[in-house]
Every structure is written in C-alpha cells, then in structure tokens.
Tab-separated table of C-alpha atoms in Angstrom:
chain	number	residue	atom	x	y	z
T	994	UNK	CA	126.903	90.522	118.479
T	995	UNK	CA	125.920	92.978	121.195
T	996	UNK	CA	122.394	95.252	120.952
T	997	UNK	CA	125.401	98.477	120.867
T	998	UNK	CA	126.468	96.851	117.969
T	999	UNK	CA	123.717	96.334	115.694
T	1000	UNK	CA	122.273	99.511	116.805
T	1001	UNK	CA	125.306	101.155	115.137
T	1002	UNK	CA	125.542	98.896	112.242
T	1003	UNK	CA	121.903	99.715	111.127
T	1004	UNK	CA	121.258	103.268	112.590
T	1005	UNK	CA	117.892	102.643	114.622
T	1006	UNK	CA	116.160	104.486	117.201
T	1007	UNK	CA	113.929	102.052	119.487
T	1008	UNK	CA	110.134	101.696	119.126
T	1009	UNK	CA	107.296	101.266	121.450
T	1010	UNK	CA	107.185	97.825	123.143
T	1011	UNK	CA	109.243	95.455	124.683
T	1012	UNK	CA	113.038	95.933	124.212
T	1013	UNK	CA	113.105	92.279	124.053
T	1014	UNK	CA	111.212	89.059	122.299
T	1015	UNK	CA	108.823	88.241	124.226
T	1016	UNK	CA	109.854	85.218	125.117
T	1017	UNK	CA	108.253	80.949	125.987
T	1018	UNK	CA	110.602	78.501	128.022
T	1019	UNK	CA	111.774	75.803	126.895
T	1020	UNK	CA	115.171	73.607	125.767
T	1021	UNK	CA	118.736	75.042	124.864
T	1022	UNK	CA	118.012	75.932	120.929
T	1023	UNK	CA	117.069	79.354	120.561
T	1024	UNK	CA	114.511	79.691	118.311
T	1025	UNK	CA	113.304	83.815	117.701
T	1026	UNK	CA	109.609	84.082	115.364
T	1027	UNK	CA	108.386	86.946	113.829
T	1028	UNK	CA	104.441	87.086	115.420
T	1029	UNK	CA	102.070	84.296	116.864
T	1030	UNK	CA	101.807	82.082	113.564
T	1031	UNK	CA	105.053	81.619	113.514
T	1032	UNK	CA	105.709	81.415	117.140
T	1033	UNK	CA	102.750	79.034	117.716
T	1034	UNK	CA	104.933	76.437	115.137
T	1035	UNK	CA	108.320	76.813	116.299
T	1036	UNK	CA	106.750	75.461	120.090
T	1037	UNK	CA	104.429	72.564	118.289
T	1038	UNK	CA	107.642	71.324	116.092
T	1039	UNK	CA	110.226	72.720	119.045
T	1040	UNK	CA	108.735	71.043	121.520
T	1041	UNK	CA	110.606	70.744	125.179
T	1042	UNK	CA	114.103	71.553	123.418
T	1043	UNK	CA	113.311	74.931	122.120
T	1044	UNK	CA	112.873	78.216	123.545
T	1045	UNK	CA	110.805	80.177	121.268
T	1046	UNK	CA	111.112	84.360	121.658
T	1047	UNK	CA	108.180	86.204	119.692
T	1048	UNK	CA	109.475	89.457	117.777
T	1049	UNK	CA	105.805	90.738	118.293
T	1050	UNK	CA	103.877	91.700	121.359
T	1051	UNK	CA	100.720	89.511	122.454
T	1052	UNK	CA	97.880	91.170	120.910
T	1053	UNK	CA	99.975	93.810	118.882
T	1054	UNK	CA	99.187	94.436	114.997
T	1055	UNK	CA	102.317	92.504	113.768
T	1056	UNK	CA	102.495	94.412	110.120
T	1057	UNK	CA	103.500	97.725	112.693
T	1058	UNK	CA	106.186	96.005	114.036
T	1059	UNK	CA	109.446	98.124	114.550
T	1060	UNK	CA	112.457	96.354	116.346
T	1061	UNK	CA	114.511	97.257	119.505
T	1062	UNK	CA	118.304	96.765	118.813
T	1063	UNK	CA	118.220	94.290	121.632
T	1064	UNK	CA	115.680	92.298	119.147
T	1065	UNK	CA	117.475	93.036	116.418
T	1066	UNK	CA	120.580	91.407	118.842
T	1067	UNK	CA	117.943	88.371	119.561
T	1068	UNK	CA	117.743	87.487	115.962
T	1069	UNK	CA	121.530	87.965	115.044
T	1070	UNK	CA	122.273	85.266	118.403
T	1071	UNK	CA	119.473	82.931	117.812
T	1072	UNK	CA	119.709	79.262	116.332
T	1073	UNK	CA	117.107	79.774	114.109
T	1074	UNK	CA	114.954	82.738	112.906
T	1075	UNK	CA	111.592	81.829	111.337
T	1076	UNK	CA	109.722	84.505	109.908
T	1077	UNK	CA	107.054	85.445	106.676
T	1078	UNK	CA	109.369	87.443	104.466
T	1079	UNK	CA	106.685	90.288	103.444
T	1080	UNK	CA	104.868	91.011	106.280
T	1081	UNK	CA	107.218	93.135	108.783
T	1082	UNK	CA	109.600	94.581	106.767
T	1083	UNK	CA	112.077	95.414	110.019
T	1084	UNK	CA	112.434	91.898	110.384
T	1085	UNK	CA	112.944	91.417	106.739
T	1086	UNK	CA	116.155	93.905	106.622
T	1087	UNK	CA	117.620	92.127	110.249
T	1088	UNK	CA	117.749	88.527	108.702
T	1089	UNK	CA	119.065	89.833	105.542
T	1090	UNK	CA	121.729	91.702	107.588
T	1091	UNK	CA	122.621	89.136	110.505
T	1092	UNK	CA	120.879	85.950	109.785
T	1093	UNK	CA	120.770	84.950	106.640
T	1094	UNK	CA	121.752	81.617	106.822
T	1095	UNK	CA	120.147	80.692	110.626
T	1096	UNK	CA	116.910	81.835	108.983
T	1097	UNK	CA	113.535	80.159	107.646
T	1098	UNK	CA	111.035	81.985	105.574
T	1099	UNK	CA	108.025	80.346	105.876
T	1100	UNK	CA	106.619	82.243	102.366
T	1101	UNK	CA	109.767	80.383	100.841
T	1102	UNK	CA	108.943	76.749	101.710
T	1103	UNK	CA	105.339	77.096	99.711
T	1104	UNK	CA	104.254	77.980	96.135
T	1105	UNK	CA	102.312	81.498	96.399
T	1106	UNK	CA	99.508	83.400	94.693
T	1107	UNK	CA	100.506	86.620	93.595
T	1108	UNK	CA	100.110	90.005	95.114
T	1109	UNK	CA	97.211	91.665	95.227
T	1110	UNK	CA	97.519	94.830	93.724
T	1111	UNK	CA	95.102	97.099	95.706
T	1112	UNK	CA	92.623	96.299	97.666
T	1113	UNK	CA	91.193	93.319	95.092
T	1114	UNK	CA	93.067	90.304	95.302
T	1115	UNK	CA	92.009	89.804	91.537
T	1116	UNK	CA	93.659	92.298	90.276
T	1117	UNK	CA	97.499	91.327	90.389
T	1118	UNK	CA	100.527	93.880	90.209
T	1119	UNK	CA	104.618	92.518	90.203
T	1120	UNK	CA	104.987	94.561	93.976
T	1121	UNK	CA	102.663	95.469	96.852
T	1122	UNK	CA	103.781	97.588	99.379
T	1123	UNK	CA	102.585	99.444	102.529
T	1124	UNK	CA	102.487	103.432	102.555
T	1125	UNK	CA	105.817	105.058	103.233
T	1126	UNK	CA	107.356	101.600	103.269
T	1127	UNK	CA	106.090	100.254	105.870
T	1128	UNK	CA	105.799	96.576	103.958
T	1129	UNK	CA	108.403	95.064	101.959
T	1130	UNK	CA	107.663	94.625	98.035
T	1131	UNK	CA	107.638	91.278	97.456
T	1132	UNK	CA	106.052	89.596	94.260
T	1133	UNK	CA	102.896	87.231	96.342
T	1134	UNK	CA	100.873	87.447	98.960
T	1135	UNK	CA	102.847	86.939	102.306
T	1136	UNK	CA	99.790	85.187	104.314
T	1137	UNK	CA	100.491	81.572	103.765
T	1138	UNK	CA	99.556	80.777	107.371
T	1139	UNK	CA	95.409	81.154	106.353
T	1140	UNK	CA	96.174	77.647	104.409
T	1141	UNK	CA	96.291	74.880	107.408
T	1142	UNK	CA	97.738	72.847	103.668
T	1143	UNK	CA	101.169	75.025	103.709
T	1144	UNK	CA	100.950	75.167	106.905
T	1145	UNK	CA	101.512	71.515	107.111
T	1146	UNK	CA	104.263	71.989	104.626
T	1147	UNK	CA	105.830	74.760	106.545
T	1148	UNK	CA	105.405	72.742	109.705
T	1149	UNK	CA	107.774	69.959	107.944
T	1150	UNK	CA	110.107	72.485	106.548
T	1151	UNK	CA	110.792	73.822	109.937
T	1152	UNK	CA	111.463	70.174	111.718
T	1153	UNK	CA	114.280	69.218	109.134
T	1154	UNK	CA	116.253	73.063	109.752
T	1155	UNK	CA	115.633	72.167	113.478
T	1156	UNK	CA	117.078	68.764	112.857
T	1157	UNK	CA	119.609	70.133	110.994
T	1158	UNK	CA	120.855	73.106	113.980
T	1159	UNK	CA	120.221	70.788	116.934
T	1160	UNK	CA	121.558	67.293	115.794
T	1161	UNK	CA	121.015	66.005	119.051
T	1162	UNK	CA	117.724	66.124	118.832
T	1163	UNK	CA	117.163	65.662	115.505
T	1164	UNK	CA	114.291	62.924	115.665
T	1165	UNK	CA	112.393	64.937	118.395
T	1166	UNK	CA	112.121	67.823	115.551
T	1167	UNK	CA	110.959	65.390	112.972
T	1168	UNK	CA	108.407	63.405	114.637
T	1169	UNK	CA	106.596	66.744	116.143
T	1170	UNK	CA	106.975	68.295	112.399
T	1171	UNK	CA	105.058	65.108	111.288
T	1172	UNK	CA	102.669	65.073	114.154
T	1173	UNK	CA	101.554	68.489	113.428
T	1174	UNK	CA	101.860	68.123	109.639
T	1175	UNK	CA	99.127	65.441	110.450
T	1176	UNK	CA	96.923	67.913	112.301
T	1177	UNK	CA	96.769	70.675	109.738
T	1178	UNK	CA	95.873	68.469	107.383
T	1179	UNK	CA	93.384	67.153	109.153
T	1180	UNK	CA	92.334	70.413	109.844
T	1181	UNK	CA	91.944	71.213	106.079
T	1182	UNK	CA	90.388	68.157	105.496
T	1183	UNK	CA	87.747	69.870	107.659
T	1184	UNK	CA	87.489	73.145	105.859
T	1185	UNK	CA	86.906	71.553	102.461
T	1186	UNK	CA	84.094	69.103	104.019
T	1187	UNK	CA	82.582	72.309	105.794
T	1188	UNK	CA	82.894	74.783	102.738
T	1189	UNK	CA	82.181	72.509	99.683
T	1190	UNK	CA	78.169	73.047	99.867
T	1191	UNK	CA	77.308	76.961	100.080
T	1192	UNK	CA	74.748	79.124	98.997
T	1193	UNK	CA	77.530	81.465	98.010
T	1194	UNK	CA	81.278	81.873	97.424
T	1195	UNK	CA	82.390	85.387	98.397
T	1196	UNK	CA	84.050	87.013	101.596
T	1197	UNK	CA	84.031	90.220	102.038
T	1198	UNK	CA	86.973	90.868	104.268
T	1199	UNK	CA	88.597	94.146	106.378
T	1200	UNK	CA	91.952	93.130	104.062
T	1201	UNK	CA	93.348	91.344	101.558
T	1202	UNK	CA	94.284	88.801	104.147
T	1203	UNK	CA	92.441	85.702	102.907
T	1204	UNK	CA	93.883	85.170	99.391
T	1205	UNK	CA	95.518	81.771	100.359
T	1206	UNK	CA	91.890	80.487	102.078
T	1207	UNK	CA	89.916	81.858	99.518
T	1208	UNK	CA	91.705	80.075	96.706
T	1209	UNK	CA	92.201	76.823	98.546
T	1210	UNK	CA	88.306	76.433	99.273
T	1211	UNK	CA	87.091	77.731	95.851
T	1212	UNK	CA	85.883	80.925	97.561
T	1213	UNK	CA	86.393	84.784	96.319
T	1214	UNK	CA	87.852	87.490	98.225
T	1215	UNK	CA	86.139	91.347	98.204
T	1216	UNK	CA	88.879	93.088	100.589
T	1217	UNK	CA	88.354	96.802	101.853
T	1218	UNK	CA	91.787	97.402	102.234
T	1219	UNK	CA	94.802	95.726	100.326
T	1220	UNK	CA	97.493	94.414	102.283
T	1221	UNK	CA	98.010	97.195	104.344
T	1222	UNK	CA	95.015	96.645	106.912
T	1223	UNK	CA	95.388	100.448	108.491
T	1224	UNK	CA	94.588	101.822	104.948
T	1225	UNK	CA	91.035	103.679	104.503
T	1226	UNK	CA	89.003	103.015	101.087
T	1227	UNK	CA	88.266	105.836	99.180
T	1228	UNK	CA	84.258	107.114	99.017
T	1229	UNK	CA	84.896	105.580	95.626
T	1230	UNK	CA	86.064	102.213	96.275
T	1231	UNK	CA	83.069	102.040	99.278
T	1232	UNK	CA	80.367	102.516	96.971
T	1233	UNK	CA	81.988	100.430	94.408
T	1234	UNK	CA	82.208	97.415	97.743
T	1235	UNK	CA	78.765	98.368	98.559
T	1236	UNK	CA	77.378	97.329	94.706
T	1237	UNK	CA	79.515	94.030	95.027
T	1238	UNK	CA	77.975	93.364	98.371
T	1239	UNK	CA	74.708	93.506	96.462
T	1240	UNK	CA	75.182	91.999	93.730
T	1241	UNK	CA	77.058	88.970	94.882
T	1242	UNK	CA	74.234	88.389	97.572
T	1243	UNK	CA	77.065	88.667	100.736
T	1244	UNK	CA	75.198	88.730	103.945
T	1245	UNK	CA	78.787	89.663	105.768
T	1246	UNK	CA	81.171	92.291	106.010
T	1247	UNK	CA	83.882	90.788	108.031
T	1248	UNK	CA	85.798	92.540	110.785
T	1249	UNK	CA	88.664	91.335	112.410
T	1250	UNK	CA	90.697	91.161	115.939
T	1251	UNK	CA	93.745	93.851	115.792
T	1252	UNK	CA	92.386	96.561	113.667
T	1253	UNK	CA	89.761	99.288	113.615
T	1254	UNK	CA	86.019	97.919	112.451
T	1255	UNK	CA	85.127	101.154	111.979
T	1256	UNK	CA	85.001	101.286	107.705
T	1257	UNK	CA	83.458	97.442	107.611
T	1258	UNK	CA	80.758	98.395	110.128
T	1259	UNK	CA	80.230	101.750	108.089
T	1260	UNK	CA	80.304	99.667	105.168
T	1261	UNK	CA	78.095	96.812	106.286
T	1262	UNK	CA	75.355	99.531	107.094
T	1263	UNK	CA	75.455	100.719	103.863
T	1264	UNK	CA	75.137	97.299	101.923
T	1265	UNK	CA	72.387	96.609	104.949
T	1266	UNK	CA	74.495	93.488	105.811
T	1267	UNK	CA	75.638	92.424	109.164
T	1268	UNK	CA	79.453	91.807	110.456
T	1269	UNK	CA	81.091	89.496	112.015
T	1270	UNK	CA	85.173	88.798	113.175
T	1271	UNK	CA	87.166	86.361	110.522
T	1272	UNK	CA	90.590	86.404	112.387
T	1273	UNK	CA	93.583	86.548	110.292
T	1274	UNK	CA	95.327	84.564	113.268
T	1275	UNK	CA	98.158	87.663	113.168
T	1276	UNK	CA	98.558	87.741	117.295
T	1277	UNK	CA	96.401	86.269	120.154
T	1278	UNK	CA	96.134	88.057	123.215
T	1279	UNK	CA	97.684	87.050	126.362
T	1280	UNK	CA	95.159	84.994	128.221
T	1281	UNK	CA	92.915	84.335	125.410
T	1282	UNK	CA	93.415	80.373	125.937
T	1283	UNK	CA	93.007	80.374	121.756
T	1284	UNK	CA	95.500	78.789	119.615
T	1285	UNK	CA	96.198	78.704	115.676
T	1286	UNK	CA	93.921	75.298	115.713
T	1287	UNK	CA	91.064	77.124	117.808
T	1288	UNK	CA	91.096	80.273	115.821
T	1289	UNK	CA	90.716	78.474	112.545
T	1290	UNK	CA	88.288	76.459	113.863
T	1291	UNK	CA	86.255	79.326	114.703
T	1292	UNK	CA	86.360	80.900	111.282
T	1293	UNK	CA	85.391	77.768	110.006
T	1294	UNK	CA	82.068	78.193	111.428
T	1295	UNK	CA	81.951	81.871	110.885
T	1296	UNK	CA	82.128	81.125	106.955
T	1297	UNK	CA	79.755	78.645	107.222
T	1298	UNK	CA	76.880	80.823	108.868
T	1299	UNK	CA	77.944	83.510	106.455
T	1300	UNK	CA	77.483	81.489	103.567
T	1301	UNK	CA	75.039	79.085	104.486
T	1302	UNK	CA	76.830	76.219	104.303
T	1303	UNK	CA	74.692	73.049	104.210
C-alpha cells in the first residue's frame, strides 16, 4: 500500500518529525514498534534477522506522537507491528485500519490493573483518556513495560509471532525470547530484593506512570498528573499532593526525562521535599548509551535512596 494511499484512505495531514520510522539494521523481517520499549524488544528477541523501525523519534514524548502517511505506509508493509494499545492513539487507529492481523499489542499479552481515573491511580474509572483525544480510552493502564515480570511475558509473546511470520528462523526468535525472558526476570528478582525493606511505601510521581511497579513491589503511587503527563494539577489537587506528601512522610517528588519538571519542582518546594528523575523508560535519547536494563536499574536505586531502603 503506497504512503498516497493511506493518506487518502484516512484523511491526514503530516506532523512534525521524521516522515519515516526511524529505523535499526538488521535481517529481512520487518519489524515497525511504536517508541523505545517496544523497539528495544523487537532487537533483543529480533536479533540479526530483524530490522526494527521506531514509530517515535529518539528522545520525543511518545504519548504526542502523530504519524506521517509514509509511517502510517511503514506499518501497513511491515511483518510485524508491536505496539501498547493505549498509549499513542495514531498508532492505535493505523493497526486497526491496515494491520490488524501482522500486529502485537503488548497490553494484550498481560493481565492489567485498571485505569486510573484522574490523577490517583486509586481511584479507578471504566475509560481514561487524554484531552481532546489525544489518548485512546481503553479500560487499564497501558504502561506494562514498568513491570520487568510482563515484560518477560511480553518478551515470550513476541518470539512465538516472530516464529510464527519468519519460519525460517523460527528457533532464533525463540531462544532470544527465552534469553531475555531470563533477564527480566532476573531483573525483577532484583527489584523485590532491593524494595522489600523500606522505611516507606509511597512514590510520588510527575504521572500516573508507575501503576504496574507500584503494585508489583507493594508500593503506592501519588501521581500529579493522570495519564496524560502534559496535564497541569489544579491549585486544588497541589495542596491536596502537598498534605499527602506530609502525611505519608515522602522525602521525593519525582521528575522525569521527556516532560516539563516545572509543577513537581513547584510542588516539591512546597511539601519542602527534594526531587529526583524516576524514568518511565518512554524514549532514550540518541547517544545516551542507556538501555531498558540500565534505565531500570537506575530507578532501582533512585527508589531505594528515596525510601530508605535497608
């Protein structure tokens, strides 16, 4: 299907960025993924006989994402799409138009928590959704990726559709999927031994982006902002963070890499706390040398000096 084509069929104007994935070499099965989580597990299970294109720009805030018609064009051609259904709603409306069955929705292949319904991940509504409908409405919370546990599921999920579109290579896909199934599990082997002794249990975070960690380590989530991370608290909903802060002892407001820290700074002044960056691992910038493993490795330790984990 040509980029004139789908630009007819669904009526779009181009946004800013790239007109195409950005793209990683690789082997002859196309593989397109929606931002860096995703990307980063198509190459670990992909391997040398994949060539993975990222929908979202190094660095970029991937719940902005708009699409190019030649992206829209990438994921109608590609072998495989794999994707978060719930988190870029452009990308959600292109698989369900041209790739609904070369398609793998990583929020599909785990059980999820609920939505949170505003910016409390307690408080649980059937829908979230971004202003002006910027985020699809889905029933849970789309950020499965903060648990390295369904990561490792996801991580298997992805090696047997592999497996299944590239027959050829079919035990290549499986043994990486296991490989790195191993390592995330590993990985929250380590979280659980680094989180089970704290002086306290709650993160106060820029968004509701840490539902999955938080109820996998027995922590509890404050967020300023709901899903949405651009959207600003009320004066109201500050003051109401601000008594939380102090009553739940929190030492931390935490910031994070791709949005604003303007409101957590303003509020961590008023609760008298400090800040400091718990990365949502949404996009790494280009020359960064992090990875998914290095990033959650890092906010290990951040939540550990934040709680005062023994």
């Amino acid at each position: 299907m040509t980029a004139v084509t789908v630009a007819g069929l669904l009526g779009l104007t181009a946004c800013g960025g790239s007109g195409t994935a950005e793209g990683a070499g690789g082997g002859g099965t196309e593989v397109v993924a929606s931002f860096y989580p995703m990307a980063w597990l198509a190459e670990q299970v992909g391997g040398p006989d994949v060539s993975v294109a990222t929908l979202t720009e190094p660095g970029a805030e991937p719940h902005d994402l708009e699409l190019t018609p030649r992206q829209i064009a990438d994921i109608g051609e590609a072998d495989l799409t794999v994707y978060v259904k719930g988190v870029q709603p452009a990308v959600d409306k292109a698989v369900e138009q041209h790739a609904k069955d070369t398609s793998l929705d990583a929020a599909a292949a785990v059980p999820t928590l609920p939505a949170p319904s505003g910016a409390d991940e307690h408080e649980h509504g059937e829908e979230h959704g971004h202003e002006e409908g910027r985020e699809s409405k889905v029933s849970y919370d789309p950020h499965v990726w903060l648990d390295p546990g369904r990561m490792a599921t996801i991580a298997t999920a992805l090696g047997d559709r592999l497996a299944g579109a590239d027959a050829a290579h079919a035990a290549g896909y499986k043994a990486r999927a296991q490989s790195t199934a191993a390592r995330l599990k590993q990985l929250d082997q380590t979280f659980r031994d680094g989180l089970k002794s704290c002086e306290r249990d709650t993160i106060v975070t820029a968004h509701a982006a840490f539902g999955y960690l938080a109820d996998r380590y027995g922590l509890t989530q404050v967020s300023i902002a709901g899903v949405d991370p651009s959207a600003e608290p009320s004066p109201a909903r500050l003051s109401e963070l601000t008594r939380r802060i102090r009553s739940a002892g929190a030492t931390t407001v935490f910031t994070e890499t791709l949005v604003s820290p303007k409101v957590a700074q303003t509020l961590a002044r008023e609760a008298g706390v400090r800040t400091a960056v718990l990365d949502p691992v949404e996009g790494v910038a280009k020359g960064s040398g992090d990875d998914y493993m290095s990033i959650m490795r890092r906010n290990l330790d951040t939540l550990r000096s934040a709680l005062e984990c023994s």
